[in-house]
Coordinates of C-alpha atoms in Angstrom, one line a residue:
X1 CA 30.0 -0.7 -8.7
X2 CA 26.8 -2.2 -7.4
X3 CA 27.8 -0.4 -3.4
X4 CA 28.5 3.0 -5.3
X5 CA 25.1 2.8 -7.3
X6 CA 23.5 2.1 -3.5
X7 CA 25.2 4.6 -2.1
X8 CA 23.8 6.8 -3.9
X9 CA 20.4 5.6 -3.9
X10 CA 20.7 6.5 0.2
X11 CA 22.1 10.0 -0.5
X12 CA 20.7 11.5 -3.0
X13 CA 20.2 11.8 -7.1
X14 CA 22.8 13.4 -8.8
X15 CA 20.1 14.2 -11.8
X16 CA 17.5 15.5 -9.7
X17 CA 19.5 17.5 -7.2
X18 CA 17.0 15.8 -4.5
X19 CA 18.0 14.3 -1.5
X20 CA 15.6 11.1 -2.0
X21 CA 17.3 9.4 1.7
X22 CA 15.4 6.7 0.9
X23 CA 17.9 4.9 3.7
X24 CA 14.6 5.5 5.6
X25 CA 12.7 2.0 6.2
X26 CA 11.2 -0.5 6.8
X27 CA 11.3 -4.3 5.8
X28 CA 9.2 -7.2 7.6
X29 CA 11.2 -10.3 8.1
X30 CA 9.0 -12.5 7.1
X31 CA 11.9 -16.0 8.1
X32 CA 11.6 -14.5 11.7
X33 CA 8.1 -15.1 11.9
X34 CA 8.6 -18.5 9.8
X35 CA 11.1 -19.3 13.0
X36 CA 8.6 -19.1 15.3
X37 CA 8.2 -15.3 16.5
X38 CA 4.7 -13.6 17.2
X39 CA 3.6 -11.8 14.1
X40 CA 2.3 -9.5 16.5
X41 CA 5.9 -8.8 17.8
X42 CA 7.3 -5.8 17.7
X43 CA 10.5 -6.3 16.5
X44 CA 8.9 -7.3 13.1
X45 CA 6.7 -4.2 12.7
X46 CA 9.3 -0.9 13.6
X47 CA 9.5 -1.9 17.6
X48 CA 5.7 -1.1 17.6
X49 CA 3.6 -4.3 18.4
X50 CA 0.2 -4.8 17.3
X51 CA -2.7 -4.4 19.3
X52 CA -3.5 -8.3 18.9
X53 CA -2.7 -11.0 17.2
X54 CA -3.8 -11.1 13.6
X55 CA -6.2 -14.2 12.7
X56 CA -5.2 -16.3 9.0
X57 CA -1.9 -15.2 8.6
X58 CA 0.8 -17.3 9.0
X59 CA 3.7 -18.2 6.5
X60 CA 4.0 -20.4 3.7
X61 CA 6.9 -21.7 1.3
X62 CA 7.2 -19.7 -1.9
X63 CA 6.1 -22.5 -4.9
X64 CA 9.1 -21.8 -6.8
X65 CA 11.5 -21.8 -3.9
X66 CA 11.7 -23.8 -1.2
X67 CA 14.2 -22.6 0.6
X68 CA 12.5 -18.8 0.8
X69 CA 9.8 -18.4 3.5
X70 CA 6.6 -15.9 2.6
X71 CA 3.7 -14.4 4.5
X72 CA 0.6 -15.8 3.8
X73 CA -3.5 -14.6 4.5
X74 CA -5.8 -17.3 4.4
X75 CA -9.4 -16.9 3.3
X76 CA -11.7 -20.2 4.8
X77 CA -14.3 -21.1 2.3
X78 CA -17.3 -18.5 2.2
X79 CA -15.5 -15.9 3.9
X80 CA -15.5 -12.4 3.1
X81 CA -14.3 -9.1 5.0
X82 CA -12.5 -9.5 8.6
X83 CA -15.6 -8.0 10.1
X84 CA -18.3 -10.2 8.3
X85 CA -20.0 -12.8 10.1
X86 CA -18.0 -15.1 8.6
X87 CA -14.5 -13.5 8.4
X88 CA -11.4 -14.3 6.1
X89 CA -8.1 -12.5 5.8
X90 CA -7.0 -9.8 8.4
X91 CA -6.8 -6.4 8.2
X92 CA -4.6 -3.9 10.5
X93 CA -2.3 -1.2 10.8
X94 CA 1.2 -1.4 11.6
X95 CA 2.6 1.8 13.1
X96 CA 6.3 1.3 11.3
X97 CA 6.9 5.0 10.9
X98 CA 6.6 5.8 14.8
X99 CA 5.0 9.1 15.5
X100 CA 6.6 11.5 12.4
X101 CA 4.2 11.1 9.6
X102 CA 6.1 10.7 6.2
X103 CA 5.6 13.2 3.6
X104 CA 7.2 11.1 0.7
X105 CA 6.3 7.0 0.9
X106 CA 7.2 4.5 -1.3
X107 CA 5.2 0.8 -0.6
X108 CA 5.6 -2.3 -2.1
X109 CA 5.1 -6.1 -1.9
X110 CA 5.4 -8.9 -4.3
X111 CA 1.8 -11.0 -4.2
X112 CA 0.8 -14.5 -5.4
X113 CA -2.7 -15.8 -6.3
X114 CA -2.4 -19.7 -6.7
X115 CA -3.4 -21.0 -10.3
X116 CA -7.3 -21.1 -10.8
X117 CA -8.0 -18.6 -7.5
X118 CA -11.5 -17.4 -8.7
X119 CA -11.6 -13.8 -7.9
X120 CA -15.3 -13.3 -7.5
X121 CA -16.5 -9.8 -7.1
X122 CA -12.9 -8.3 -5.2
X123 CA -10.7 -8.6 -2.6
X124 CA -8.6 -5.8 -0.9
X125 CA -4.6 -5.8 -1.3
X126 CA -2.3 -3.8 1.5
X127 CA -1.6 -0.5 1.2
X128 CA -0.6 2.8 3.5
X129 CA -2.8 4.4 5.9
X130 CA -2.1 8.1 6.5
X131 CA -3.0 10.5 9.7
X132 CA -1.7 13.0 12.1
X133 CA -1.2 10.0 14.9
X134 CA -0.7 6.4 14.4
X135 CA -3.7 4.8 13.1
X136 CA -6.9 3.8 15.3
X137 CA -8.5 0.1 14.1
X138 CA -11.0 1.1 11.8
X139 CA -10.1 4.7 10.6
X140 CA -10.5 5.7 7.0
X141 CA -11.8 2.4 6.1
X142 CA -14.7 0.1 6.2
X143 CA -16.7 3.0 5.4
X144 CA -15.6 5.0 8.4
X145 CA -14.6 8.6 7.0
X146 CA -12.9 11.2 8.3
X147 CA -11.2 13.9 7.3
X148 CA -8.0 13.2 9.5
X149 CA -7.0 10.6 7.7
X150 CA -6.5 8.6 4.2
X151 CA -5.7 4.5 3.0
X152 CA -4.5 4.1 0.1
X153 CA -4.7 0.1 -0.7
X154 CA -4.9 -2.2 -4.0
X155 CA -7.6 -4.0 -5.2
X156 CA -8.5 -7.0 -7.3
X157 CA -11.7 -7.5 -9.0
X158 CA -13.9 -9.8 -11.1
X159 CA -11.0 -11.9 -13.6
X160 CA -8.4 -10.3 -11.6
X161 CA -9.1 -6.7 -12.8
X162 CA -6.9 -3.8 -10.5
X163 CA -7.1 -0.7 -9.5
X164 CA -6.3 1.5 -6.4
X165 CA -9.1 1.6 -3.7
X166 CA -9.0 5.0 -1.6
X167 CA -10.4 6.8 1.4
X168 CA -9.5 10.1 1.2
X169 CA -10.7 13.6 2.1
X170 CA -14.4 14.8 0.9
X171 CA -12.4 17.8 -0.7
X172 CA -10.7 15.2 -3.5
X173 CA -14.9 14.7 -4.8
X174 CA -15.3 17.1 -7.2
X175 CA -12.3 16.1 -9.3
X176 CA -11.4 12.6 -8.9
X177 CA -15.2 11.6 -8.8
X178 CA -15.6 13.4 -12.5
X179 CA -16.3 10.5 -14.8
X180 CA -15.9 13.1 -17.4
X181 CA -12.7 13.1 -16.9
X182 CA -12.3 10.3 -14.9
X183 CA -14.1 7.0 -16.9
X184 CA -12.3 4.2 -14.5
X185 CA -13.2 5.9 -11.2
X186 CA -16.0 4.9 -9.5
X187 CA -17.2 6.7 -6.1
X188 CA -19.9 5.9 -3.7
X189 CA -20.8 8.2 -0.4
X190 CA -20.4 5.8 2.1
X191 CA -17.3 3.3 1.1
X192 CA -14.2 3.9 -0.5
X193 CA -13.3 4.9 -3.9
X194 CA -12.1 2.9 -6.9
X195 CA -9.5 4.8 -8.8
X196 CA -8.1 3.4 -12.4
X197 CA -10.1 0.0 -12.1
X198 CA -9.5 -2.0 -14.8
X199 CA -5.8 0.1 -15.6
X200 CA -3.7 -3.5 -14.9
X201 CA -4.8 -7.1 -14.3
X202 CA -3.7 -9.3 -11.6
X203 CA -3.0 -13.4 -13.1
X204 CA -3.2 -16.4 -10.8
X205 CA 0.0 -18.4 -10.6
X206 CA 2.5 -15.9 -10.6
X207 CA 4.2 -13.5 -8.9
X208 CA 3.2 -9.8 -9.5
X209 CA 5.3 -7.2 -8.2
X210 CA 3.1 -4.3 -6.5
X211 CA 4.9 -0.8 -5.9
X212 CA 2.7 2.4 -4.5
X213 CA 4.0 6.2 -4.5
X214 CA 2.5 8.7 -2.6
X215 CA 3.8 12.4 -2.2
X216 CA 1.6 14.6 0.4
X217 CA 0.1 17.5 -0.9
X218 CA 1.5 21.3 0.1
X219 CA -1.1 22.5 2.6
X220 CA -4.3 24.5 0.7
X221 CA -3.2 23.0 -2.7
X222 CA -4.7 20.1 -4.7
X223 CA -1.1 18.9 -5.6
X224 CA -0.3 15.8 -4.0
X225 CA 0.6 12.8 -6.2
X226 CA -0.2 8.7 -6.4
X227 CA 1.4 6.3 -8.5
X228 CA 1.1 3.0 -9.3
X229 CA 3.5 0.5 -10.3
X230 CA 2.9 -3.1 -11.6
X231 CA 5.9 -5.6 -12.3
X232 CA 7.9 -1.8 -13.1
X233 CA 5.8 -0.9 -15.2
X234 CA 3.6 2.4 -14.2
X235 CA 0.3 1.7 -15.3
X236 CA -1.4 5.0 -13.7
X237 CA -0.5 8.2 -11.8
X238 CA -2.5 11.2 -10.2
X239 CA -0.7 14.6 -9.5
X240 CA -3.9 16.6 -7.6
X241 CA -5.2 14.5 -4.9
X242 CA -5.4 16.2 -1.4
X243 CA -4.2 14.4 1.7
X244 CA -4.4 16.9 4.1
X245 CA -5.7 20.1 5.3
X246 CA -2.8 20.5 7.9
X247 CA 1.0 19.9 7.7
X248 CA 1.1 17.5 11.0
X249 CA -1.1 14.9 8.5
X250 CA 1.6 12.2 6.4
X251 CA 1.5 8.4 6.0
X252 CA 2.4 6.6 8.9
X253 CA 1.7 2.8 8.5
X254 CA 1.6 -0.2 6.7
X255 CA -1.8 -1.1 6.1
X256 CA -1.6 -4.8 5.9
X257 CA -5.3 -5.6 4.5
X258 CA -6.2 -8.8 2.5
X259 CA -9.3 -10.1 2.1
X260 CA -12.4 -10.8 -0.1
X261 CA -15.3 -8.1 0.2
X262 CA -16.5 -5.2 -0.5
X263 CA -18.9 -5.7 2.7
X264 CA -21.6 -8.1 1.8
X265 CA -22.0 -11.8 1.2
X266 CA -21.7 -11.8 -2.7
X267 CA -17.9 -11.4 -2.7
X268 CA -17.6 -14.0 -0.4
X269 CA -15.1 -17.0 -1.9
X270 CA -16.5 -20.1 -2.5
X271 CA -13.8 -22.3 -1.2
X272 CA -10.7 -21.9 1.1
X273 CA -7.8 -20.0 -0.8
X274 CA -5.1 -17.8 -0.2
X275 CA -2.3 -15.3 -1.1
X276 CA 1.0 -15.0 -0.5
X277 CA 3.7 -11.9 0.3
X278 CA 7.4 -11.5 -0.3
X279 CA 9.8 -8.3 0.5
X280 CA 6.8 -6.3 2.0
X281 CA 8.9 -3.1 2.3
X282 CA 7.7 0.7 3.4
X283 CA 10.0 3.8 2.3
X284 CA 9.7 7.4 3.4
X285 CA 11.0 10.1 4.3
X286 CA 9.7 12.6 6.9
X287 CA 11.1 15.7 5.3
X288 CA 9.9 17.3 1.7
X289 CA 12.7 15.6 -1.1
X290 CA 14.6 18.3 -1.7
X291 CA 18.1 19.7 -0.3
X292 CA 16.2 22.7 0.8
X293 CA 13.9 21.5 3.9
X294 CA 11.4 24.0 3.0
X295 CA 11.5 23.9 -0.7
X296 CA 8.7 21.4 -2.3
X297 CA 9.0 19.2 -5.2
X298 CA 7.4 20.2 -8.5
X299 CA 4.8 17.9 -8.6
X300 CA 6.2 17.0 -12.4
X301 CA 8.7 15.6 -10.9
X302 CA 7.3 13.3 -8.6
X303 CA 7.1 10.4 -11.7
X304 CA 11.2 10.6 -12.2
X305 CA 11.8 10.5 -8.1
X306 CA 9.6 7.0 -8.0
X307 CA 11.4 6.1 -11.0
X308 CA 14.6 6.5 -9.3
X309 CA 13.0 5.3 -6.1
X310 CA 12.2 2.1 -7.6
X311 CA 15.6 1.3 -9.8
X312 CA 17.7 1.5 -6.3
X313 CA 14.6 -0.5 -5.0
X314 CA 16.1 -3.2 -7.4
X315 CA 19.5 -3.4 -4.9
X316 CA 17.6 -2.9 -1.5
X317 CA 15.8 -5.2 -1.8

């Protein structure tokens, strides 16, 4: 029964007619790198090795299961953001998609904050990163913006408060910048934007399970949706954000980004800490989700599609 059910999760969903081929991705191995490998190499990240070697992470034991190997980031005490004077975490892209964008990309990671991690001001969480071509270091984040690109990561702030932490075209400022009708999102004209803060809270000494839904927008149209999940449970979603002005534009890597910061010394951690990953996963597809290449998804149905997404995610993974 459980093969049939996956099955299907590969092909298609019988209730939505869509074909979801969700058979498309990507999963790092996080024993390989426990055994010894590079995690630069490129077997781990799509065949597509990273530029360099990434400093503070390394892997760990899981604390409730010694026999299962996770990735860890390391922050040394008073660290903040990778490109601080004092630096803690990492922060890079990893091409896993190759050069066809994804139009449709599901990401998600279980994290792990040790009991009593004092969150300070915020800390960054992975996420996607978006573009035409794979991703250049720096793009659409660290208050570089463009209008070529997009990241689309999770954040933690003071007590563990969450949200989703964006770069995204100037075009998206007039809506999700309204606090009118917006009163969790908080923009600023030269970093990133906080969607949702405060929608879900993150607790030291367990495991939180981390799932992030993106749909691109149809060119010209403020239609494309975000959602967020947190332990299965969908705490916020968007349906009119704009990822791109041109079609060539779709997520194309994992944006493995954890540290403390925010970009000055006050979010710094006081002592040395850390976080830990387990089935760090991306899923796309390159092609709109329905049987009809050219047809489009009603965007009200981009909630039941993640839905689905996530309930075969369940067997995946």
């Amino acid at each position: 029964m459980i093969w049939i059910f996956l099955t299907a999760c590969l092909i298609s969903s019988p209730l939505l007619g869509l074909a979801i081929r969700i058979d498309a991705y990507w999963k790092l191995d996080i024993a390989a790198v426990a055994a010894g490998r590079n995690v630069s190499a490129a077997s781990l990240w799509g065949d597509r090795a990273l530029a360099s070697t990434p400093d503070n992470v390394s892997t760990d034991t899981n604390p409730f299961n010694s026999s299962e190997k996770v990735l860890r980031f390391s922050y040394p005490a008073g660290s903040w953001s990778p490109g601080s004077t004092n630096p803690g975490g990492a922060s890079f892209y990893a091409n896993v998609l190759g050069e066809t964008p994804a139009d449709t990309a599901w990401m998600n990671y279980t994290v792990f904050f040790p009991t009593g991690f004092d969150f300070v001001r915020g800390g960054k969480l992975p996420g996607v990163y978006g573009s035409a071509t794979p991703a250049l270091s720096g793009q659409c984040a660290g208050g570089d913006h463009t209008e070529n690109c997009f990241t689309v990561r999770v954040m933690w702030r003071t007590d563990g408060a969450g949200e989703i932490y964006v770069y995204l075209p100037i075009s998206n400022q007039n809506t999700l910048c309204d606090r009118t009708k917006y009163k969790s999102n908080y923009c600023n004209d030269v970093y990133g934007w906080s969607l949702s803060r405060g929608s879900f809270s993150f607790h030291s000494g367990n495991w939180t399970d981390v799932a992030i839904g993106l749909q691109m927008n149809s060119v010209g149209n403020a239609d494309g949706g975000l959602g967020l999940w947190i332990n299965g449970i969908q705490v916020f979603g968007y349906s009119n954000i704009i990822y791109r002005s041109t079609a060539d534009i779709g997520v194309n890597s994992a944006f493995m980004s954890s540290f403390f910061g925010g970009s000055t010394q006050d979010y710094a951690t006081p002592v040395a800490t850390y976080t830990l990953y387990k089935n760090v996963a991306l899923k796309y597809q390159s092609a709109p989700m329905s049987i009809s290449s050219a047809a489009r998804v009603p965007h009200t149905v981009f909630p039941m599609v993640v839905l689905f997404i996530f309930i075969c995610n369940i067997f995946i993974l």
